[in-house]
């Protein structure tokens, strides 16, 4: 009988311990649940911070992107004048205008045309200025067996100096006569220009023995 009572007491004691659990050790499932909840809260806060950071960064980037997109338009506007012409259009227009005012000094005798080199003096400049109004036809006569000379319809400024002529020299004499030399002569005159690379014989083939007509003009080109 005593033995049976002791066994019953042990069973009751064991049952009471299983129900209350071990002192100081909370149930494992509840601890894991609370830990998971805390971790989820921390993760959510971190995710919110990352989203806030990304939103702020996007907001800072959008104005810069807008400025970059507008840059080409502003650049194009700077290259355009008030009249709607770009700098390239104005440069091309200036070039075309300059080309329209380019010309070669030419002398035609018979079927031959020469392009003399002009001297850098006021006499040559004034002569060319007259030719801008149109071609000048001059009848040239032989003189001294070294030149062909004819009268000009107007006088030119003189820049006389002592010159020994060579074949091809175009000379202003006394301010109102023009000559083409085919041989040498020394005197005080003004050189207007020179037909280069011509010998006495080559010039005489063109000028001939008697009178000859010469046309002085400007040949305009682009």
Short mmCIF file of N, CA and C in Angstrom, two decimals, residues 32-206:
data_model
loop_
_atom_site.label_atom_id
_atom_site.label_comp_id
_atom_site.label_asym_id
_atom_site.label_seq_id
_atom_site.Cartn_x
_atom_site.Cartn_y
_atom_site.Cartn_z
N UNK A 32 11.21 32.28 -30.47
CA UNK A 32 11.51 32.39 -31.90
C UNK A 32 10.53 33.33 -32.59
N UNK A 33 9.26 33.28 -32.12
CA UNK A 33 8.24 34.13 -32.74
C UNK A 33 8.55 35.60 -32.51
N UNK A 34 8.91 35.93 -31.19
CA UNK A 34 9.23 37.30 -30.86
C UNK A 34 10.45 37.78 -31.61
N UNK A 35 11.48 36.91 -31.74
CA UNK A 35 12.71 37.28 -32.45
C UNK A 35 12.43 37.56 -33.91
N UNK A 36 11.59 36.73 -34.52
CA UNK A 36 11.23 36.95 -35.92
C UNK A 36 10.51 38.25 -36.13
N UNK A 37 9.65 38.59 -35.12
CA UNK A 37 8.92 39.85 -35.22
C UNK A 37 9.86 41.04 -35.18
N UNK A 38 10.85 40.97 -34.25
CA UNK A 38 11.83 42.06 -34.13
C UNK A 38 12.65 42.21 -35.39
N UNK A 39 13.08 41.04 -35.94
CA UNK A 39 13.89 41.08 -37.18
C UNK A 39 13.09 41.67 -38.32
N UNK A 40 11.81 41.31 -38.40
CA UNK A 40 10.97 41.85 -39.48
C UNK A 40 10.82 43.34 -39.36
N UNK A 41 10.70 43.83 -38.11
CA UNK A 41 10.57 45.27 -37.91
C UNK A 41 11.83 46.00 -38.34
N UNK A 42 13.00 45.42 -37.95
CA UNK A 42 14.27 46.04 -38.34
C UNK A 42 14.44 46.05 -39.84
N UNK A 43 14.09 44.95 -40.50
CA UNK A 43 14.22 44.85 -41.97
C UNK A 43 13.31 45.87 -42.64
N UNK A 44 12.10 46.00 -42.10
CA UNK A 44 11.17 46.97 -42.69
C UNK A 44 11.69 48.38 -42.58
N UNK A 45 12.28 48.74 -41.43
CA UNK A 45 12.83 50.09 -41.27
C UNK A 45 13.98 50.33 -42.23
N UNK A 46 14.86 49.31 -42.39
CA UNK A 46 15.98 49.44 -43.32
C UNK A 46 15.49 49.61 -44.76
N UNK A 47 14.45 48.82 -45.11
CA UNK A 47 13.91 48.93 -46.47
C UNK A 47 13.30 50.30 -46.72
N UNK A 48 12.59 50.84 -45.66
CA UNK A 48 12.02 52.18 -45.83
C UNK A 48 13.10 53.22 -46.04
N UNK A 49 14.25 53.08 -45.28
CA UNK A 49 15.35 54.03 -45.44
C UNK A 49 15.95 53.96 -46.84
N UNK A 50 16.07 52.71 -47.35
CA UNK A 50 16.64 52.55 -48.71
C UNK A 50 15.72 53.17 -49.74
N UNK A 51 14.40 52.98 -49.57
CA UNK A 51 13.45 53.57 -50.53
C UNK A 51 13.48 55.09 -50.46
N UNK A 52 13.56 55.63 -49.23
CA UNK A 52 13.63 57.09 -49.07
C UNK A 52 14.89 57.64 -49.73
N UNK A 53 16.02 56.92 -49.55
CA UNK A 53 17.29 57.36 -50.14
C UNK A 53 17.22 57.35 -51.65
N UNK A 54 16.61 56.29 -52.23
CA UNK A 54 16.52 56.18 -53.69
C UNK A 54 15.62 57.28 -54.25
N UNK A 55 14.50 57.58 -53.54
CA UNK A 55 13.60 58.65 -53.99
C UNK A 55 14.30 59.99 -54.00
N UNK A 56 15.09 60.25 -52.94
CA UNK A 56 15.82 61.51 -52.86
C UNK A 56 16.84 61.62 -53.97
N UNK A 57 17.56 60.52 -54.26
CA UNK A 57 18.58 60.53 -55.31
C UNK A 57 17.96 60.77 -56.67
N UNK A 58 16.79 60.12 -56.94
CA UNK A 58 16.11 60.32 -58.22
C UNK A 58 15.67 61.77 -58.38
N UNK A 59 15.21 62.37 -57.25
CA UNK A 59 14.75 63.77 -57.31
C UNK A 59 15.90 64.70 -57.63
N UNK A 60 17.12 64.37 -57.10
CA UNK A 60 18.29 65.21 -57.39
C UNK A 60 18.78 65.03 -58.81
N UNK A 61 18.57 63.84 -59.38
CA UNK A 61 19.08 63.54 -60.72
C UNK A 61 18.21 64.12 -61.81
N UNK A 62 16.89 64.20 -61.58
CA UNK A 62 15.97 64.65 -62.63
C UNK A 62 16.26 66.05 -63.13
N UNK A 63 16.52 67.06 -62.26
CA UNK A 63 16.85 68.40 -62.79
C UNK A 63 18.10 68.40 -63.63
N UNK A 64 19.13 67.61 -63.22
CA UNK A 64 20.38 67.57 -64.01
C UNK A 64 20.12 67.00 -65.38
N UNK A 65 19.28 65.94 -65.43
CA UNK A 65 18.97 65.34 -66.73
C UNK A 65 18.21 66.32 -67.60
N UNK A 66 17.31 67.11 -66.97
CA UNK A 66 16.56 68.10 -67.75
C UNK A 66 17.48 69.16 -68.31
N UNK A 67 18.49 69.60 -67.50
CA UNK A 67 19.45 70.60 -67.98
C UNK A 67 20.24 70.06 -69.15
N UNK A 68 20.65 68.76 -69.05
CA UNK A 68 21.43 68.14 -70.13
C UNK A 68 20.63 68.07 -71.40
N UNK A 69 19.34 67.72 -71.28
CA UNK A 69 18.50 67.62 -72.47
C UNK A 69 18.29 68.97 -73.11
N UNK A 70 18.26 70.05 -72.30
CA UNK A 70 18.03 71.38 -72.86
C UNK A 70 19.27 71.99 -73.45
N UNK A 71 20.47 71.46 -73.10
CA UNK A 71 21.74 72.05 -73.55
C UNK A 71 21.85 72.15 -75.06
N UNK A 72 21.57 71.08 -75.85
CA UNK A 72 21.72 71.19 -77.30
C UNK A 72 20.86 72.29 -77.89
N UNK A 73 19.62 72.49 -77.32
CA UNK A 73 18.75 73.53 -77.85
C UNK A 73 19.35 74.90 -77.61
N UNK A 74 19.87 75.12 -76.38
CA UNK A 74 20.48 76.41 -76.08
C UNK A 74 21.70 76.65 -76.95
N UNK A 75 22.50 75.58 -77.18
CA UNK A 75 23.70 75.71 -78.01
C UNK A 75 23.34 76.12 -79.41
N UNK A 76 22.29 75.53 -79.94
CA UNK A 76 21.86 75.87 -81.29
C UNK A 76 21.38 77.29 -81.38
N UNK A 77 20.73 77.76 -80.30
CA UNK A 77 20.22 79.12 -80.30
C UNK A 77 21.35 80.12 -80.30
N UNK A 78 22.48 79.80 -79.64
CA UNK A 78 23.61 80.73 -79.59
C UNK A 78 24.25 80.92 -80.95
N UNK A 79 24.21 79.89 -81.81
CA UNK A 79 24.85 79.96 -83.12
C UNK A 79 23.98 80.66 -84.14
N UNK A 80 22.77 81.08 -83.76
CA UNK A 80 21.85 81.68 -84.71
C UNK A 80 21.74 83.16 -84.43
N UNK A 81 21.82 83.97 -85.46
CA UNK A 81 21.71 85.41 -85.30
C UNK A 81 20.25 85.80 -85.18
N UNK A 82 20.00 87.10 -84.90
CA UNK A 82 18.65 87.58 -84.77
C UNK A 82 17.88 87.44 -86.07
N UNK A 83 18.54 87.50 -87.18
CA UNK A 83 17.89 87.37 -88.47
C UNK A 83 17.65 85.93 -88.88
N UNK A 84 18.01 84.99 -88.03
CA UNK A 84 17.78 83.58 -88.35
C UNK A 84 18.95 82.94 -89.08
N UNK A 85 20.05 83.69 -89.33
CA UNK A 85 21.21 83.15 -90.02
C UNK A 85 22.23 82.65 -89.02
N UNK A 86 22.82 81.51 -89.32
CA UNK A 86 23.87 81.00 -88.46
C UNK A 86 25.19 81.64 -88.86
N UNK A 87 26.22 81.48 -88.00
CA UNK A 87 27.54 82.03 -88.31
C UNK A 87 28.09 81.41 -89.59
N UNK A 88 27.79 80.14 -89.81
CA UNK A 88 28.27 79.49 -91.03
C UNK A 88 27.63 80.11 -92.26
N UNK A 89 26.33 80.45 -92.18
CA UNK A 89 25.65 81.09 -93.31
C UNK A 89 26.26 82.46 -93.60
N UNK A 90 26.57 83.22 -92.54
CA UNK A 90 27.13 84.55 -92.73
C UNK A 90 28.54 84.48 -93.30
N UNK A 91 29.34 83.49 -92.87
CA UNK A 91 30.68 83.33 -93.42
C UNK A 91 30.61 82.98 -94.90
N UNK A 92 29.67 82.13 -95.26
CA UNK A 92 29.54 81.73 -96.67
C UNK A 92 29.09 82.91 -97.51
N UNK A 93 28.19 83.74 -96.96
CA UNK A 93 27.73 84.92 -97.69
C UNK A 93 28.86 85.90 -97.92
N UNK A 94 29.70 86.10 -96.89
CA UNK A 94 30.84 87.01 -97.02
C UNK A 94 31.83 86.49 -98.05
N UNK A 95 32.03 85.17 -98.08
CA UNK A 95 32.95 84.57 -99.04
C UNK A 95 32.44 84.77 -100.46
N UNK A 96 31.12 84.55 -100.65
CA UNK A 96 30.55 84.71 -101.98
C UNK A 96 30.65 86.16 -102.44
N UNK A 97 30.45 87.10 -101.50
CA UNK A 97 30.55 88.52 -101.86
C UNK A 97 31.96 88.88 -102.27
N UNK A 98 32.94 88.32 -101.53
CA UNK A 98 34.35 88.60 -101.86
C UNK A 98 34.71 88.02 -103.22
N UNK A 99 34.21 86.82 -103.51
CA UNK A 99 34.53 86.17 -104.79
C UNK A 99 33.94 86.95 -105.97
N UNK A 100 32.79 87.61 -105.75
CA UNK A 100 32.17 88.37 -106.82
C UNK A 100 32.99 89.59 -107.20
N UNK A 101 33.91 90.03 -106.32
CA UNK A 101 34.70 91.22 -106.57
C UNK A 101 36.15 90.88 -106.91
N UNK A 102 36.41 89.66 -107.34
CA UNK A 102 37.76 89.29 -107.74
C UNK A 102 37.86 89.37 -109.26
N UNK A 103 38.99 89.89 -109.72
CA UNK A 103 39.16 90.06 -111.16
C UNK A 103 40.63 89.98 -111.53
N UNK A 104 40.88 89.59 -112.77
CA UNK A 104 42.23 89.57 -113.32
C UNK A 104 42.37 90.72 -114.31
N UNK A 105 43.52 91.39 -114.26
CA UNK A 105 43.85 92.40 -115.26
C UNK A 105 44.29 91.67 -116.52
N UNK A 106 43.66 92.01 -117.63
CA UNK A 106 43.94 91.31 -118.88
C UNK A 106 44.19 92.31 -120.02
N UNK A 107 45.06 91.89 -120.96
CA UNK A 107 45.33 92.66 -122.18
C UNK A 107 45.16 91.71 -123.37
N UNK A 108 44.25 92.08 -124.26
CA UNK A 108 44.01 91.25 -125.45
C UNK A 108 44.51 91.99 -126.68
N UNK A 109 45.35 91.29 -127.48
CA UNK A 109 45.88 91.82 -128.73
C UNK A 109 45.67 90.75 -129.79
N UNK A 110 44.83 91.06 -130.77
CA UNK A 110 44.51 90.04 -131.77
C UNK A 110 43.81 88.86 -131.09
N UNK A 111 44.35 87.68 -131.32
CA UNK A 111 43.76 86.46 -130.74
C UNK A 111 44.41 86.05 -129.42
N UNK A 112 45.37 86.86 -128.97
CA UNK A 112 46.11 86.52 -127.74
C UNK A 112 45.63 87.37 -126.57
N UNK A 113 45.54 86.74 -125.40
CA UNK A 113 45.19 87.44 -124.17
C UNK A 113 46.28 87.19 -123.14
N UNK A 114 46.76 88.27 -122.54
CA UNK A 114 47.81 88.19 -121.52
C UNK A 114 47.25 88.68 -120.18
N UNK A 115 47.87 88.19 -119.12
CA UNK A 115 47.47 88.58 -117.76
C UNK A 115 48.69 89.16 -117.05
N UNK A 116 48.93 90.46 -117.25
CA UNK A 116 50.14 91.10 -116.69
C UNK A 116 50.11 91.13 -115.16
N UNK A 117 51.30 91.13 -114.59
CA UNK A 117 51.46 91.36 -113.16
C UNK A 117 51.39 92.86 -112.90
N UNK A 118 50.53 93.28 -111.97
CA UNK A 118 50.34 94.70 -111.68
C UNK A 118 51.37 95.19 -110.67
N UNK A 119 51.81 96.44 -110.86
CA UNK A 119 52.68 97.08 -109.89
C UNK A 119 51.86 97.59 -108.69
N UNK A 120 52.51 97.73 -107.56
CA UNK A 120 51.85 98.21 -106.36
C UNK A 120 52.10 99.71 -106.23
N UNK A 121 51.34 100.50 -106.98
CA UNK A 121 51.45 101.96 -106.89
C UNK A 121 50.11 102.60 -107.24
N UNK A 122 50.00 103.90 -106.98
CA UNK A 122 48.73 104.60 -107.18
C UNK A 122 48.36 104.70 -108.66
N UNK A 123 49.34 104.65 -109.54
CA UNK A 123 49.06 104.71 -110.98
C UNK A 123 48.32 103.46 -111.43
N UNK A 124 48.81 102.28 -111.01
CA UNK A 124 48.15 101.02 -111.35
C UNK A 124 46.76 100.95 -110.73
N UNK A 125 46.63 101.41 -109.50
CA UNK A 125 45.33 101.38 -108.83
C UNK A 125 44.32 102.25 -109.57
N UNK A 126 44.74 103.43 -109.98
CA UNK A 126 43.83 104.33 -110.70
C UNK A 126 43.45 103.76 -112.06
N UNK A 127 44.41 103.11 -112.72
CA UNK A 127 44.13 102.50 -114.02
C UNK A 127 43.07 101.39 -113.87
N UNK A 128 43.24 100.54 -112.87
CA UNK A 128 42.29 99.46 -112.64
C UNK A 128 40.92 100.02 -112.26
N UNK A 129 40.92 101.11 -111.51
CA UNK A 129 39.65 101.73 -111.11
C UNK A 129 38.86 102.17 -112.34
N UNK A 130 39.55 102.73 -113.33
CA UNK A 130 38.89 103.12 -114.58
C UNK A 130 38.34 101.90 -115.32
N UNK A 131 39.08 100.82 -115.28
CA UNK A 131 38.65 99.62 -116.01
C UNK A 131 37.44 98.95 -115.36
N UNK A 132 37.15 99.28 -114.10
CA UNK A 132 35.97 98.73 -113.46
C UNK A 132 34.69 99.20 -114.14
N UNK A 133 34.78 100.33 -114.84
CA UNK A 133 33.62 100.85 -115.57
C UNK A 133 33.46 100.19 -116.94
N UNK A 134 34.47 99.49 -117.38
CA UNK A 134 34.39 98.82 -118.68
C UNK A 134 35.75 98.71 -119.34
N UNK A 135 35.81 97.92 -120.39
CA UNK A 135 37.07 97.70 -121.10
C UNK A 135 37.51 98.97 -121.83
N UNK A 136 38.84 99.08 -122.01
CA UNK A 136 39.43 100.23 -122.70
C UNK A 136 40.17 99.74 -123.94
N UNK A 137 39.78 100.29 -125.09
CA UNK A 137 40.42 99.93 -126.35
C UNK A 137 41.36 101.07 -126.77
N UNK A 138 42.63 100.73 -127.02
CA UNK A 138 43.64 101.74 -127.36
C UNK A 138 44.35 101.31 -128.65
N UNK A 139 44.48 102.29 -129.57
CA UNK A 139 45.26 102.03 -130.79
C UNK A 139 46.73 102.35 -130.50
N UNK A 140 47.62 101.35 -130.68
CA UNK A 140 49.04 101.49 -130.38
C UNK A 140 49.84 101.60 -131.68
N UNK A 141 50.76 102.56 -131.68
CA UNK A 141 51.63 102.75 -132.84
C UNK A 141 53.07 102.49 -132.44
N UNK A 142 53.87 102.04 -133.40
CA UNK A 142 55.26 101.72 -133.11
C UNK A 142 56.07 103.02 -132.95
N UNK A 143 57.00 102.96 -131.98
CA UNK A 143 57.88 104.12 -131.78
C UNK A 143 59.25 103.63 -131.35
N UNK A 144 60.28 104.15 -132.02
CA UNK A 144 61.69 103.93 -131.67
C UNK A 144 62.15 102.49 -131.81
N UNK A 145 61.36 101.65 -132.40
CA UNK A 145 61.73 100.25 -132.59
C UNK A 145 61.94 99.53 -131.25
N UNK A 146 61.22 100.04 -130.22
CA UNK A 146 61.28 99.34 -128.93
C UNK A 146 59.94 99.34 -128.17
N UNK A 147 58.91 100.07 -128.73
CA UNK A 147 57.64 100.13 -128.01
C UNK A 147 56.47 100.35 -128.96
N UNK A 148 55.26 100.04 -128.41
CA UNK A 148 53.99 100.42 -129.04
C UNK A 148 53.30 101.36 -128.06
N UNK A 149 52.90 102.55 -128.54
CA UNK A 149 52.38 103.58 -127.64
C UNK A 149 51.05 104.10 -128.16
N UNK A 150 50.15 104.46 -127.19
CA UNK A 150 48.84 105.02 -127.55
C UNK A 150 48.34 105.96 -126.46
N UNK A 151 47.36 106.79 -126.82
CA UNK A 151 46.82 107.80 -125.89
C UNK A 151 45.72 107.20 -124.99
N UNK A 152 45.72 107.65 -123.74
CA UNK A 152 44.65 107.30 -122.81
C UNK A 152 43.56 108.37 -122.85
N UNK A 153 42.31 108.02 -122.57
CA UNK A 153 41.23 109.02 -122.57
C UNK A 153 41.21 109.87 -121.30
N UNK A 154 42.08 109.58 -120.34
CA UNK A 154 42.16 110.31 -119.09
C UNK A 154 43.60 110.26 -118.59
N UNK A 155 43.91 111.12 -117.63
CA UNK A 155 45.25 111.14 -117.05
C UNK A 155 45.26 110.32 -115.76
N UNK A 156 46.42 109.74 -115.48
CA UNK A 156 46.61 108.94 -114.27
C UNK A 156 47.69 109.58 -113.41
N UNK A 157 47.65 109.34 -112.10
CA UNK A 157 48.74 109.86 -111.25
C UNK A 157 50.07 109.24 -111.66
N UNK A 158 51.14 110.04 -111.57
CA UNK A 158 52.46 109.57 -112.01
C UNK A 158 53.32 109.17 -110.82
N UNK A 159 54.08 108.09 -111.00
CA UNK A 159 55.08 107.65 -110.02
C UNK A 159 56.38 107.41 -110.77
N UNK A 160 56.85 108.47 -111.47
CA UNK A 160 57.99 108.32 -112.37
C UNK A 160 59.28 108.01 -111.61
N UNK A 161 60.06 107.17 -112.23
CA UNK A 161 61.42 106.87 -111.78
C UNK A 161 62.22 106.40 -112.99
N UNK A 162 63.53 106.48 -112.88
CA UNK A 162 64.36 106.05 -113.99
C UNK A 162 64.30 104.54 -114.11
N UNK A 163 63.85 104.07 -115.27
CA UNK A 163 63.63 102.63 -115.50
C UNK A 163 64.32 102.22 -116.79
N UNK A 164 64.95 101.08 -116.80
CA UNK A 164 65.39 100.44 -118.03
C UNK A 164 64.39 99.34 -118.32
N UNK A 165 63.62 99.51 -119.37
CA UNK A 165 62.53 98.59 -119.66
C UNK A 165 63.04 97.24 -120.14
N UNK A 166 62.17 96.25 -120.04
CA UNK A 166 62.42 94.91 -120.58
C UNK A 166 61.19 94.52 -121.39
N UNK A 167 61.31 93.56 -122.30
CA UNK A 167 60.14 93.13 -123.09
C UNK A 167 58.99 92.71 -122.17
N UNK A 168 57.81 93.28 -122.45
CA UNK A 168 56.62 92.96 -121.66
C UNK A 168 56.21 94.06 -120.71
N UNK A 169 57.07 95.08 -120.49
CA UNK A 169 56.71 96.17 -119.59
C UNK A 169 55.54 96.97 -120.16
N UNK A 170 54.57 97.28 -119.27
CA UNK A 170 53.46 98.18 -119.61
C UNK A 170 53.74 99.47 -118.84
N UNK A 171 53.96 100.57 -119.60
CA UNK A 171 54.48 101.80 -119.02
C UNK A 171 53.50 102.96 -119.21
N UNK A 172 53.36 103.77 -118.14
CA UNK A 172 52.63 105.03 -118.23
C UNK A 172 53.64 106.13 -118.54
N UNK A 173 53.37 106.88 -119.62
CA UNK A 173 54.29 107.93 -120.05
C UNK A 173 53.57 109.27 -120.03
N UNK A 174 54.16 110.24 -119.31
CA UNK A 174 53.62 111.59 -119.17
C UNK A 174 52.22 111.62 -118.56
N UNK A 175 51.81 110.55 -117.94
CA UNK A 175 50.53 110.51 -117.23
C UNK A 175 49.31 110.24 -118.09
N UNK A 176 49.47 110.33 -119.44
CA UNK A 176 48.29 110.15 -120.30
C UNK A 176 48.54 109.28 -121.52
N UNK A 177 49.67 108.57 -121.52
CA UNK A 177 49.95 107.64 -122.63
C UNK A 177 50.33 106.29 -122.03
N UNK A 178 49.95 105.23 -122.74
CA UNK A 178 50.29 103.89 -122.29
C UNK A 178 51.08 103.20 -123.38
N UNK A 179 52.11 102.47 -122.98
CA UNK A 179 52.98 101.80 -123.95
C UNK A 179 53.21 100.35 -123.54
N UNK A 180 53.44 99.52 -124.56
CA UNK A 180 53.88 98.14 -124.32
C UNK A 180 55.26 98.01 -124.95
N UNK A 181 56.23 97.72 -124.11
CA UNK A 181 57.61 97.62 -124.59
C UNK A 181 57.92 96.19 -125.05
N UNK A 182 58.63 96.13 -126.17
CA UNK A 182 59.12 94.82 -126.63
C UNK A 182 60.65 94.79 -126.69
N UNK A 183 61.26 95.95 -126.26
CA UNK A 183 62.73 96.00 -126.20
C UNK A 183 63.14 96.94 -125.06
N UNK A 184 64.43 97.17 -124.93
CA UNK A 184 64.93 97.97 -123.82
C UNK A 184 64.94 99.46 -124.17
N UNK A 185 64.70 100.26 -123.10
CA UNK A 185 64.80 101.70 -123.21
C UNK A 185 64.90 102.26 -121.80
N UNK A 186 65.76 103.25 -121.61
CA UNK A 186 65.94 103.84 -120.28
C UNK A 186 65.42 105.26 -120.26
N UNK A 187 64.48 105.53 -119.32
CA UNK A 187 63.89 106.87 -119.21
C UNK A 187 63.13 106.96 -117.88
N UNK A 188 62.58 108.16 -117.61
CA UNK A 188 61.75 108.32 -116.42
C UNK A 188 60.28 108.04 -116.76
N UNK A 189 59.80 106.93 -116.33
CA UNK A 189 58.38 106.62 -116.50
C UNK A 189 57.84 105.92 -115.25
N UNK A 190 56.57 105.53 -115.39
CA UNK A 190 55.89 104.77 -114.32
C UNK A 190 55.49 103.40 -114.87
N UNK A 191 55.94 102.38 -114.21
CA UNK A 191 55.53 101.04 -114.64
C UNK A 191 54.14 100.71 -114.07
N UNK A 192 53.24 100.31 -114.96
CA UNK A 192 51.89 99.88 -114.56
C UNK A 192 51.87 98.38 -114.26
N UNK A 193 52.56 97.64 -115.08
CA UNK A 193 52.59 96.19 -114.91
C UNK A 193 53.57 95.57 -115.89
N UNK A 194 53.55 94.24 -115.97
CA UNK A 194 54.48 93.55 -116.86
C UNK A 194 53.88 92.23 -117.34
N UNK A 195 53.98 92.00 -118.65
CA UNK A 195 53.65 90.69 -119.23
C UNK A 195 54.89 89.83 -119.06
N UNK A 196 54.82 88.86 -118.20
CA UNK A 196 56.02 88.10 -117.84
C UNK A 196 56.24 86.89 -118.75
N UNK A 197 57.52 86.53 -118.87
CA UNK A 197 57.89 85.32 -119.61
C UNK A 197 57.86 85.45 -121.11
N UNK A 198 57.88 86.68 -121.64
CA UNK A 198 57.82 86.88 -123.09
C UNK A 198 59.15 87.49 -123.59
N UNK A 199 59.65 86.97 -124.69
CA UNK A 199 60.86 87.51 -125.31
C UNK A 199 60.45 88.57 -126.34
N UNK A 200 61.46 89.31 -126.84
CA UNK A 200 61.22 90.33 -127.86
C UNK A 200 60.57 89.72 -129.10
N UNK A 201 61.10 88.61 -129.52
CA UNK A 201 60.58 87.96 -130.73
C UNK A 201 59.15 87.48 -130.54
N UNK A 202 58.86 86.92 -129.38
CA UNK A 202 57.50 86.42 -129.12
C UNK A 202 56.49 87.57 -129.09
N UNK A 203 56.89 88.70 -128.50
CA UNK A 203 55.99 89.85 -128.46
C UNK A 203 55.78 90.45 -129.86
N UNK A 204 56.82 90.50 -130.65
CA UNK A 204 56.69 91.07 -132.00
C UNK A 204 55.78 90.22 -132.88
N UNK A 205 55.74 88.91 -132.61
CA UNK A 205 54.82 88.06 -133.37
C UNK A 205 53.38 88.46 -133.11
N UNK A 206 53.12 88.97 -131.91
CA UNK A 206 51.75 89.38 -131.55
C UNK A 206 51.51 90.84 -131.95
#
